[in-house]
mmCIF file of C-alpha atoms in Angstrom:
data_model
loop_
_atom_site.group_PDB
_atom_site.id
_atom_site.type_symbol
_atom_site.label_atom_id
_atom_site.label_comp_id
_atom_site.label_asym_id
_atom_site.label_seq_id
_atom_site.Cartn_x
_atom_site.Cartn_y
_atom_site.Cartn_z
ATOM 1 C CA MET F 1 0.000 0.000 0.000
ATOM 2 C CA LYS F 2 2.916 2.343 0.716
ATOM 3 C CA THR F 3 4.226 1.935 -2.830
ATOM 4 C CA ASP F 4 0.757 2.584 -4.231
ATOM 5 C CA LEU F 5 0.577 5.814 -2.236
ATOM 6 C CA GLU F 6 4.053 6.869 -3.378
ATOM 7 C CA ASN F 7 3.026 6.273 -7.004
ATOM 8 C CA SER F 8 -0.329 8.020 -6.636
ATOM 9 C CA ALA F 9 -0.774 11.333 -8.435
ATOM 10 C CA ASP F 10 -3.116 12.633 -5.725
ATOM 11 C CA VAL F 11 -2.589 11.771 -2.058
ATOM 12 C CA PHE F 12 -6.087 12.828 -1.051
ATOM 13 C CA SER F 13 -7.748 10.710 -3.733
ATOM 14 C CA PHE F 14 -5.627 7.741 -2.706
ATOM 15 C CA PHE F 15 -6.844 7.972 0.881
ATOM 16 C CA GLU F 16 -10.434 8.514 -0.200
ATOM 17 C CA GLU F 17 -10.331 5.364 -2.325
ATOM 18 C CA ASN F 18 -8.166 3.105 -0.145
ATOM 19 C CA TYR F 19 -7.872 4.151 3.467
ATOM 20 C CA SER F 20 -10.573 5.869 5.482
ATOM 21 C CA LEU F 21 -8.965 8.719 7.417
ATOM 22 C CA PRO F 22 -12.053 9.309 9.607
ATOM 23 C CA ALA F 23 -12.129 5.604 10.466
ATOM 24 C CA ILE F 24 -8.512 5.752 11.599
ATOM 25 C CA ALA F 25 -9.013 8.888 13.672
ATOM 26 C CA ASP F 26 -12.224 7.615 15.246
ATOM 27 C CA ASN F 27 -10.742 4.226 16.148
ATOM 28 C CA LEU F 28 -7.184 4.950 17.269
ATOM 29 C CA ASP F 29 -7.793 3.257 20.615
ATOM 30 C CA THR F 30 -8.918 0.022 18.983
ATOM 31 C CA LEU F 31 -6.259 -0.333 16.272
ATOM 32 C CA SER F 32 -3.672 -3.044 16.728
ATOM 33 C CA PRO F 33 0.001 -2.069 16.963
ATOM 34 C CA LYS F 34 0.466 -3.347 13.392
ATOM 35 C CA GLU F 35 -2.441 -1.206 12.126
ATOM 36 C CA LEU F 36 -1.062 1.841 13.959
ATOM 37 C CA ARG F 37 2.377 1.338 12.399
ATOM 38 C CA CYS F 38 0.778 1.026 8.968
ATOM 39 C CA ALA F 39 -1.300 4.181 9.468
ATOM 40 C CA CYS F 40 1.720 6.151 10.734
ATOM 41 C CA CYS F 41 3.823 4.992 7.800
ATOM 42 C CA LEU F 42 1.148 6.019 5.295
ATOM 43 C CA MET F 43 0.693 9.401 6.971
ATOM 44 C CA GLY F 44 4.450 9.963 6.863
ATOM 45 C CA VAL F 45 4.621 9.124 3.159
ATOM 46 C CA ALA F 46 1.657 11.426 2.499
ATOM 47 C CA LEU F 47 3.216 14.321 4.423
ATOM 48 C CA VAL F 48 6.516 13.950 2.581
ATOM 49 C CA ALA F 49 4.712 13.859 -0.775
ATOM 50 C CA LEU F 50 2.638 16.927 0.067
ATOM 51 C CA SER F 51 5.634 18.862 1.396
ATOM 52 C CA GLN F 52 7.493 18.321 -1.883
ATOM 53 C CA LYS F 53 4.694 19.694 -4.054
ATOM 54 C CA LYS F 54 4.867 23.317 -5.043
ATOM 55 C CA THR F 55 2.083 25.511 -3.788
ATOM 56 C CA ILE F 56 -0.165 27.355 -6.204
ATOM 57 C CA TRP F 57 1.673 30.576 -5.324
ATOM 58 C CA GLU F 58 5.059 29.050 -6.145
ATOM 59 C CA ARG F 59 3.747 27.824 -9.499
ATOM 60 C CA LEU F 60 2.292 31.251 -10.323
ATOM 61 C CA LYS F 61 5.528 32.972 -9.339
ATOM 62 C CA ASN F 62 7.524 30.636 -11.590
ATOM 63 C CA MET F 63 5.155 31.501 -14.434
ATOM 64 C CA GLY F 64 5.749 35.212 -13.811
ATOM 65 C CA LEU F 65 2.203 35.774 -12.576
ATOM 66 C CA GLY F 66 2.953 36.239 -8.900
ATOM 67 C CA SER F 67 4.981 39.441 -9.021
ATOM 68 C CA LYS F 68 3.476 42.803 -8.132
ATOM 69 C CA GLU F 69 5.564 44.748 -10.641
#
């Protein structure tokens, strides 16, 4: 599943289709240690992927549309 997430074009769509974020958050106390490790790993991969994407403002600036001149 980690590899699928890494190869996914859209992190949010991946979670919507494959891994229910509300279900994880609502059931943290009942997840097994293995399930918790899996969830933490997936969240880490997602955060890294999102942190490496350029924001809309960075993309506009690179296109020359973000300057105030």
